[in-house]
XYZ file of N, CA and C in Angstrom:
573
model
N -22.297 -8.520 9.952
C -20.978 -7.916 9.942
C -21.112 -6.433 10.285
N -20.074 -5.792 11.303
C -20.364 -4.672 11.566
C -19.882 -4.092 10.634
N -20.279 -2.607 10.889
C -19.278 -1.573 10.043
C -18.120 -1.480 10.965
N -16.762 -1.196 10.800
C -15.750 -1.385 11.103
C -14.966 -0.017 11.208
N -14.528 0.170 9.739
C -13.802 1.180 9.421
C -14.453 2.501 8.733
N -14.210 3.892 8.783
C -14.700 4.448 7.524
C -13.954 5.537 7.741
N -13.551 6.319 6.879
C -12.301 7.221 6.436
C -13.421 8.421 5.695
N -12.715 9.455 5.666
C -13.400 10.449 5.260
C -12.427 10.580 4.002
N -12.773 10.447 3.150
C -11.567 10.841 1.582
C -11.458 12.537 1.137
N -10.542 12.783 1.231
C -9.676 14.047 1.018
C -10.383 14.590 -0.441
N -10.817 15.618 -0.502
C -11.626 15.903 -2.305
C -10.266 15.772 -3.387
N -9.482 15.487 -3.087
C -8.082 15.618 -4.154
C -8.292 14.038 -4.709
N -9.321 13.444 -4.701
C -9.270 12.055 -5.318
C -10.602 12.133 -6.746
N -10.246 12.113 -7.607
C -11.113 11.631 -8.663
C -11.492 10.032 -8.491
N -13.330 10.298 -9.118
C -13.620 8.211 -9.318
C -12.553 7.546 -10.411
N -11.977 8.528 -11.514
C -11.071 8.112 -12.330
C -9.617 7.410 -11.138
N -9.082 8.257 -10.403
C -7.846 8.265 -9.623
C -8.324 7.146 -8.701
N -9.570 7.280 -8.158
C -9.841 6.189 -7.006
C -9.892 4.936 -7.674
N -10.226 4.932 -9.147
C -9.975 3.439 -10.162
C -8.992 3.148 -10.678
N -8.168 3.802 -10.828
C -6.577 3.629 -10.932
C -5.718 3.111 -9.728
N -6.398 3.474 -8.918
C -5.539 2.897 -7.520
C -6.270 1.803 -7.200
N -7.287 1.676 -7.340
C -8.116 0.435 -6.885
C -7.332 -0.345 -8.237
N -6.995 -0.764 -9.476
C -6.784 -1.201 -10.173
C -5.055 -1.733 -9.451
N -4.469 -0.858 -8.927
C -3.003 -0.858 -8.604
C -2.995 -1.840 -7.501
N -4.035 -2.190 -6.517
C -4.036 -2.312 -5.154
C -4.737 -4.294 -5.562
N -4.935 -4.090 -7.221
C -5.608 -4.933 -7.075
C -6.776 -5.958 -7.066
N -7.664 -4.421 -6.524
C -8.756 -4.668 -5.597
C -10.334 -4.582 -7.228
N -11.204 -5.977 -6.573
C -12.116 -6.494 -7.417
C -13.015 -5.526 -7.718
N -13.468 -4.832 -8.507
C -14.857 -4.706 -8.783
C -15.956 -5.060 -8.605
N -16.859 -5.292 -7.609
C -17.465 -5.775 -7.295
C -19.054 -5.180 -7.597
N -19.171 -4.289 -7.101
C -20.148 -3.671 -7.549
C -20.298 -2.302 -7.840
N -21.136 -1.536 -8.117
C -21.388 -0.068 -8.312
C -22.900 0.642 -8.800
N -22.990 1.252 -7.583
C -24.610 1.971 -7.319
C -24.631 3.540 -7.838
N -24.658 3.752 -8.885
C -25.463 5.007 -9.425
C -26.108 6.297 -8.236
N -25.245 7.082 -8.195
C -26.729 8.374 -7.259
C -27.853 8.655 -7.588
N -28.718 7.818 -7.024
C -30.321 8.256 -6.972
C -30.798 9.270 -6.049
N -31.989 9.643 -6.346
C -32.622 10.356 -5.751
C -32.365 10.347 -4.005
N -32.701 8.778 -3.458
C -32.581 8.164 -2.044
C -31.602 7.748 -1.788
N -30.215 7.055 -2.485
C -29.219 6.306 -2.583
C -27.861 7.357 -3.033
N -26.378 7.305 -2.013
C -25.666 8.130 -2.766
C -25.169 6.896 -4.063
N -23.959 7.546 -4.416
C -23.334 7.319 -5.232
C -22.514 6.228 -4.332
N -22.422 5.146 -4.849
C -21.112 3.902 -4.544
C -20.672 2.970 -5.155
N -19.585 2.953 -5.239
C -18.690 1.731 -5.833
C -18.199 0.882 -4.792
N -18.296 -0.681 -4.943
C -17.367 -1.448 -3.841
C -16.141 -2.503 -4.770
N -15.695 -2.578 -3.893
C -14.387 -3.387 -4.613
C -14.345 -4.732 -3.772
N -13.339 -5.781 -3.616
C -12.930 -6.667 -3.175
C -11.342 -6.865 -2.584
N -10.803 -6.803 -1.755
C -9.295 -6.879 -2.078
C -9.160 -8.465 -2.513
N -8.063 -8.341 -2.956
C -7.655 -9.942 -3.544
C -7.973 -11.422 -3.023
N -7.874 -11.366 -2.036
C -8.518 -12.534 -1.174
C -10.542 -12.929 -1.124
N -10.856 -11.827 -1.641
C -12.074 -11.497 -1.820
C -13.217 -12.063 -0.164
N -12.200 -11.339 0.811
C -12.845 -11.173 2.378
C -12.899 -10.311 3.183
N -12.766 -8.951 2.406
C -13.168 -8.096 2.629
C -13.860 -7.021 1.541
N -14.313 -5.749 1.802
C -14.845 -4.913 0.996
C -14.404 -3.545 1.451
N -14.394 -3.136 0.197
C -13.822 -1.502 -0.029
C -15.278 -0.245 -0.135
N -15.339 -0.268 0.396
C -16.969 0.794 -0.337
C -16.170 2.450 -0.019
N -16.374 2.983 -1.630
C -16.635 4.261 -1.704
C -17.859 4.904 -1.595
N -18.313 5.600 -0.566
C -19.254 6.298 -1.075
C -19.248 7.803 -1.022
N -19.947 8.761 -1.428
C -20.236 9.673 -1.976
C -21.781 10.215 -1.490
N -21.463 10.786 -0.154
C -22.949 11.380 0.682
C -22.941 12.812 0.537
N -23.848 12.956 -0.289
C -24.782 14.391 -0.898
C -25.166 15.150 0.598
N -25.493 13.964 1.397
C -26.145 14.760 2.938
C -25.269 15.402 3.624
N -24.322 14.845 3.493
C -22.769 15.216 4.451
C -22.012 16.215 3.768
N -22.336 16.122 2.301
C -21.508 17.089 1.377
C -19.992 16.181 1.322
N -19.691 14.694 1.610
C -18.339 13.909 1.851
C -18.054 13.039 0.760
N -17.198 12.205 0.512
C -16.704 11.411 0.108
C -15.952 10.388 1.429
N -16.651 8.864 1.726
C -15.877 8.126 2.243
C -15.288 6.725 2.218
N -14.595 6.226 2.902
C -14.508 4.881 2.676
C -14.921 3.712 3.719
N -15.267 2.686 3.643
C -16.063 2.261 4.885
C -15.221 0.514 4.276
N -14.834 0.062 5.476
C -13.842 -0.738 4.871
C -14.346 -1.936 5.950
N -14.879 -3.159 5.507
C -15.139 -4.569 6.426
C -14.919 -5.594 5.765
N -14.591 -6.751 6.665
C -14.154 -7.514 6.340
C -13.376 -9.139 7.269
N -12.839 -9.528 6.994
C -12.025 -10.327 7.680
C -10.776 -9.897 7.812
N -10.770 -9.069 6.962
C -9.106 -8.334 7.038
C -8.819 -7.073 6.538
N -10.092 -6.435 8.024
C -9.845 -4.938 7.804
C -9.622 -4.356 8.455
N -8.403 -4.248 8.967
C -7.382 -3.402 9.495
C -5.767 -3.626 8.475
N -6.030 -4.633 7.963
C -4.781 -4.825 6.884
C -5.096 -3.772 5.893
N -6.292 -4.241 5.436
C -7.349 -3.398 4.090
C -7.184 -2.049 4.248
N -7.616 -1.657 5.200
C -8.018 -0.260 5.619
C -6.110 0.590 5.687
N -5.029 -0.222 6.063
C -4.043 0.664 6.296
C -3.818 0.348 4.240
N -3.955 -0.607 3.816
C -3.785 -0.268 2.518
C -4.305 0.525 1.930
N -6.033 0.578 2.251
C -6.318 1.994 1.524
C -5.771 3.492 1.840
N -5.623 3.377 3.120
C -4.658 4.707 3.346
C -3.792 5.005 2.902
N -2.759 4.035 2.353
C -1.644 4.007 2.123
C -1.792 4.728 0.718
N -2.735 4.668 -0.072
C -2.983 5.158 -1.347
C -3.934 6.146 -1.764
N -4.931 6.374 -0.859
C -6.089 6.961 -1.122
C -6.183 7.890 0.015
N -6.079 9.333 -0.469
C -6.186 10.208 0.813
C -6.898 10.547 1.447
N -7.252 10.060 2.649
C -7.977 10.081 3.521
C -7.462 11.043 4.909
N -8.696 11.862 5.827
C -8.191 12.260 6.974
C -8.148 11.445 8.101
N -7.046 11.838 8.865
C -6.620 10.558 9.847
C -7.375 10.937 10.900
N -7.571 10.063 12.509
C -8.023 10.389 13.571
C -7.952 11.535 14.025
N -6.149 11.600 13.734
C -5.649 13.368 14.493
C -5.936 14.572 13.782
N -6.266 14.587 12.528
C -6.840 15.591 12.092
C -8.259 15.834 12.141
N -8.719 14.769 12.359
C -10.367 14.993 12.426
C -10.408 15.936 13.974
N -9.691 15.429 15.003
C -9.807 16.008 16.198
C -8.825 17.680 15.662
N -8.315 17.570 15.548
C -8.030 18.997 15.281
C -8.690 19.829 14.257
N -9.794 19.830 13.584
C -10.880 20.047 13.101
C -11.949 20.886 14.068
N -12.191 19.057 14.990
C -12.901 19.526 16.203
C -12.488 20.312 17.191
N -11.351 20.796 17.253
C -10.599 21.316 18.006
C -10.734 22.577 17.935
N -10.035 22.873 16.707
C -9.702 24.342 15.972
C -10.862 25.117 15.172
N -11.900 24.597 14.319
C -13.007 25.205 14.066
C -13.783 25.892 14.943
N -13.911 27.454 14.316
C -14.056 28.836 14.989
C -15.052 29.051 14.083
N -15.566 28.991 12.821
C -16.676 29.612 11.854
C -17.855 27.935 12.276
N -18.920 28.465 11.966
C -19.949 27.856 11.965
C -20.238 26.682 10.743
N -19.398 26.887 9.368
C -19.411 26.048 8.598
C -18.020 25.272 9.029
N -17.026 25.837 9.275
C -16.173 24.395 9.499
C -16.523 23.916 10.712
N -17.230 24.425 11.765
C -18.298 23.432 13.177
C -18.515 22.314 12.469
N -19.468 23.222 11.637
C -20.595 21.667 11.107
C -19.917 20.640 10.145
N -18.459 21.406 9.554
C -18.153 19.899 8.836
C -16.952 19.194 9.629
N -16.267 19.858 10.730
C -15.657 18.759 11.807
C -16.726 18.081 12.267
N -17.954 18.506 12.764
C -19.132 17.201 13.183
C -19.387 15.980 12.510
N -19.070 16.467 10.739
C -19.889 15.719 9.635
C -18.612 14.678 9.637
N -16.937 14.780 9.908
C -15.933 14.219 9.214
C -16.224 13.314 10.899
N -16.925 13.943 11.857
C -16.385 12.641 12.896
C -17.323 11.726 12.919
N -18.803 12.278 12.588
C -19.678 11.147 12.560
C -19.324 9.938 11.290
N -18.566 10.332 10.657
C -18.007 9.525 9.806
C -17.427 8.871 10.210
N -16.246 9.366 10.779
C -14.965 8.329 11.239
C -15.139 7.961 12.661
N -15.936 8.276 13.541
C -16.890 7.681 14.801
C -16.458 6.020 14.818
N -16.048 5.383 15.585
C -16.096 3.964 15.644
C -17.313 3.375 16.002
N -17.256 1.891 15.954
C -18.598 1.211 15.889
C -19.010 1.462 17.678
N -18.306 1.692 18.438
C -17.992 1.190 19.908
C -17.901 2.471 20.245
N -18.517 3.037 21.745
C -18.530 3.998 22.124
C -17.347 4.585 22.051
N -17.404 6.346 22.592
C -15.805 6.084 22.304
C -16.055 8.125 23.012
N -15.406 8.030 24.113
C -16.095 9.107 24.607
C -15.217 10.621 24.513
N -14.261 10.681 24.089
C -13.597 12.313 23.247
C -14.726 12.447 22.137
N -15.359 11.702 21.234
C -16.464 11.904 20.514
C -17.298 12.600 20.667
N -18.180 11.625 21.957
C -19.755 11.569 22.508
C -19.209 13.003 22.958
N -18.437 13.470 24.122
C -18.144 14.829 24.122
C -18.495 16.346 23.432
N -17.506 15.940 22.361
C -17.512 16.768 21.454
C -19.271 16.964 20.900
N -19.847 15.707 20.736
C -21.491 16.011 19.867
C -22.069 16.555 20.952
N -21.714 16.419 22.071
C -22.059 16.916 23.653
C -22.312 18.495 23.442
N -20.579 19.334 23.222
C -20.321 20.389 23.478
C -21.341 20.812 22.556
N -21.345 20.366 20.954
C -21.934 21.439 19.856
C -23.460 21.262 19.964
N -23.807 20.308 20.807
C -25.555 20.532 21.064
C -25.908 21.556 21.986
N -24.673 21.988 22.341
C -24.934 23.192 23.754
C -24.519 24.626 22.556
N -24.550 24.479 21.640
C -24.459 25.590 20.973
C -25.551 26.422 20.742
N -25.092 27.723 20.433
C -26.139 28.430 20.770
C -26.626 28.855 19.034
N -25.639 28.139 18.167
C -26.260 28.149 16.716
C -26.958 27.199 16.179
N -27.755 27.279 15.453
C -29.108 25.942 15.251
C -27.816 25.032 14.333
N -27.683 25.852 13.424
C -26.602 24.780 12.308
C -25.459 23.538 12.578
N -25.046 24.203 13.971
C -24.006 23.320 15.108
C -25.133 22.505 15.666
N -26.202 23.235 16.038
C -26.558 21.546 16.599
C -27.282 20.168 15.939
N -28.192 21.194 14.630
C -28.295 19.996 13.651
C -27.137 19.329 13.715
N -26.455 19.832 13.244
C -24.955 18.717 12.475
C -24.725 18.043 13.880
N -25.186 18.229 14.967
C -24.638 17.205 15.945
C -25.938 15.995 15.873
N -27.063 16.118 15.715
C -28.037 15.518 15.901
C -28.271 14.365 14.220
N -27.481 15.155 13.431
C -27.020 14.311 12.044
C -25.990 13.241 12.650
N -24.903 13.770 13.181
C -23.720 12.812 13.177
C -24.278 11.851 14.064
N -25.282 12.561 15.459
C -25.675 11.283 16.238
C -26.413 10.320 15.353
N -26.749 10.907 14.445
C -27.586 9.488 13.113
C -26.451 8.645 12.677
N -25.512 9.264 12.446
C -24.198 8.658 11.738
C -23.860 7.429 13.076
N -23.445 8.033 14.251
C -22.580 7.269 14.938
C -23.694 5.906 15.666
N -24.915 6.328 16.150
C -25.651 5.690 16.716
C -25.210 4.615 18.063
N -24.699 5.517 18.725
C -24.259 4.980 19.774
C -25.165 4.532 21.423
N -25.776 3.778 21.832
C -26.813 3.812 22.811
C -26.806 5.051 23.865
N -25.353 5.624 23.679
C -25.366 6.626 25.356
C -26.063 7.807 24.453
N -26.411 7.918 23.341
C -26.827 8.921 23.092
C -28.519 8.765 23.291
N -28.858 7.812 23.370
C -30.779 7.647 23.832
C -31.144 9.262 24.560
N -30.213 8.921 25.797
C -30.718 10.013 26.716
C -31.104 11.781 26.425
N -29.850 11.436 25.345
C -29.243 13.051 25.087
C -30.775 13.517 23.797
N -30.844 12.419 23.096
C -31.612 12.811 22.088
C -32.966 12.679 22.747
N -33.306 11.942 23.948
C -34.919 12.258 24.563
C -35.301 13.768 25.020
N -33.766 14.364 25.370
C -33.940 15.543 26.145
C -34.281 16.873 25.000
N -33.726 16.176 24.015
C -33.709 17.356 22.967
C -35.477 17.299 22.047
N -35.442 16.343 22.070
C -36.969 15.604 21.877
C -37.766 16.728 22.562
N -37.377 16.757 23.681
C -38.744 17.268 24.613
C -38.575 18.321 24.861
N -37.784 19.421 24.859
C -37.056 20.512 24.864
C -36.116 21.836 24.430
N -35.864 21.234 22.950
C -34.928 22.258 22.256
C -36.122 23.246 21.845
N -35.628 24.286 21.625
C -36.409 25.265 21.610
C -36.823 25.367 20.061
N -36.580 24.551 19.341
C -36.491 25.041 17.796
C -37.055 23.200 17.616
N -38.308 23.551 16.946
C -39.597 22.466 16.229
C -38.453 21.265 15.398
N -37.866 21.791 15.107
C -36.705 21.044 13.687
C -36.100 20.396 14.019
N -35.353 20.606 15.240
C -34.238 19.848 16.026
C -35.330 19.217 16.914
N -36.506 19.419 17.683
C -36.881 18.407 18.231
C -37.610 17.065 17.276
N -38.155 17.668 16.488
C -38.784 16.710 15.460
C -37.246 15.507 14.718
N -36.129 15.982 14.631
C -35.319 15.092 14.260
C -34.466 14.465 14.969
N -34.911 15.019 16.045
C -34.262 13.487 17.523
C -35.054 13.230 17.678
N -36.374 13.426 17.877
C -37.187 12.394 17.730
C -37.562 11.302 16.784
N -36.731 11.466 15.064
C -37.252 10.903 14.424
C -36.052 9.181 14.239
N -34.897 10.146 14.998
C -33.690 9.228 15.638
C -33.811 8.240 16.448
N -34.331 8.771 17.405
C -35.481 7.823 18.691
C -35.742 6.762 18.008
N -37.022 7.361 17.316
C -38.011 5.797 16.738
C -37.145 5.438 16.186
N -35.858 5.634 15.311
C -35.524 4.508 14.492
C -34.422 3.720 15.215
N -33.807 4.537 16.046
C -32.557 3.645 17.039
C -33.218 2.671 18.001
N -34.664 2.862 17.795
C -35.202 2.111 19.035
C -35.356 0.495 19.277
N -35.977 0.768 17.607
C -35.289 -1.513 17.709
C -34.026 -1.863 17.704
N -33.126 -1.233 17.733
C -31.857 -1.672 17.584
C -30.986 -1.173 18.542
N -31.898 -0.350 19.575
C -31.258 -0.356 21.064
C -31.634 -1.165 21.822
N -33.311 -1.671 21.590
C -34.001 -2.608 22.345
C -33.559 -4.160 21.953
N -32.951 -4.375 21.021
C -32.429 -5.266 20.979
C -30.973 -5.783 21.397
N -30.349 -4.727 21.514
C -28.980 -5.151 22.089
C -28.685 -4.790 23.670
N -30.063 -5.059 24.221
C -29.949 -4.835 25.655
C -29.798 -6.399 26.272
């Protein structure tokens, strides 16, 4: 099952508030993972039909809160969780990417799209991780070379060989390269 959906959740939500609405909506309890050391923080639910899944999670790496929503009936699911749980929409994520002028909101419009990135190429995206790897600040282009972890899209092979072999800074080449090896069975396989 792919990943499908995932929403970036608005910080105005408590796990108390996100269980109150999950309680309202319905939706099962299903499981819940503790933040470890390696593992964020997540809770998943069920909606009523119990054929799809709700996952909250809570990424320390991203500094986010999101929702990642699959299923058999998730695009029903997913406008229900919106409907209750505040999440940023497509058009604000792009106006994020749009309008961010400081170097920390760069890097967290990068962080909210590799989130909400679809499973399927999708090229106003690939773009955008395009433009901020041409940045001339290291912090913009990590966060692009993070989100390319997030989105893992095949057109990015190329982009991350070049940076591999070429960025001027040890850090950023060492972590597209470390992207490489791991996208590599799972590019070589869907050829």
């Amino acid at each position: 099952m792919n990943i499908k959906y995932r929403r970036v959740v608005k910080d105005t939500i408590s796990r108390k508030s996100l269980n109150e609405k999950a309680n309202q909506q319905q939706w099962i309890l299903f499981a819940l993972f503790p933040e470890t050391e390696s593992n964020p923080y997540e809770i998943i639910y069920l909606n009523p039909a119990q054929d799809t899944a709700i996952h909250y999670i809570e990424d320390d790496f991203l500094q986010l809160a999101y929702l990642l929503v699959r299923g058999d009936q998730d695009e029903s699911v997913l406008q229900e969780a919106e409907s209750v749980i505040p999440v940023y929409l497509e058009h604000e994520i792009v106006f994020f990417l749009e309008k961010a002028e400081s170097i920390e909101s760069k890097v967290q419009a990068l962080h909210y799209a590799a989130i909400t990135a679809p499973d399927t190429f999708y090229e106003y995206y690939f773009n955008r991780f395009l433009d901020a790897l041409k940045s001339t600040d290291i912090q913009v282009r990590n966060a692009a070379i993070i989100g390319i972890g997030y989105v893992g899209w095949r057109e990015f092979q190329p982009v991350l060989e070049q940076i591999a072999e070429s960025d001027p800074v040890q850090a950023l080449r060492d972590n597209a390269q470390k992207l490489l090896e791991g996208f590599s069975p799972r590019w070589k396989s869907s050829e």
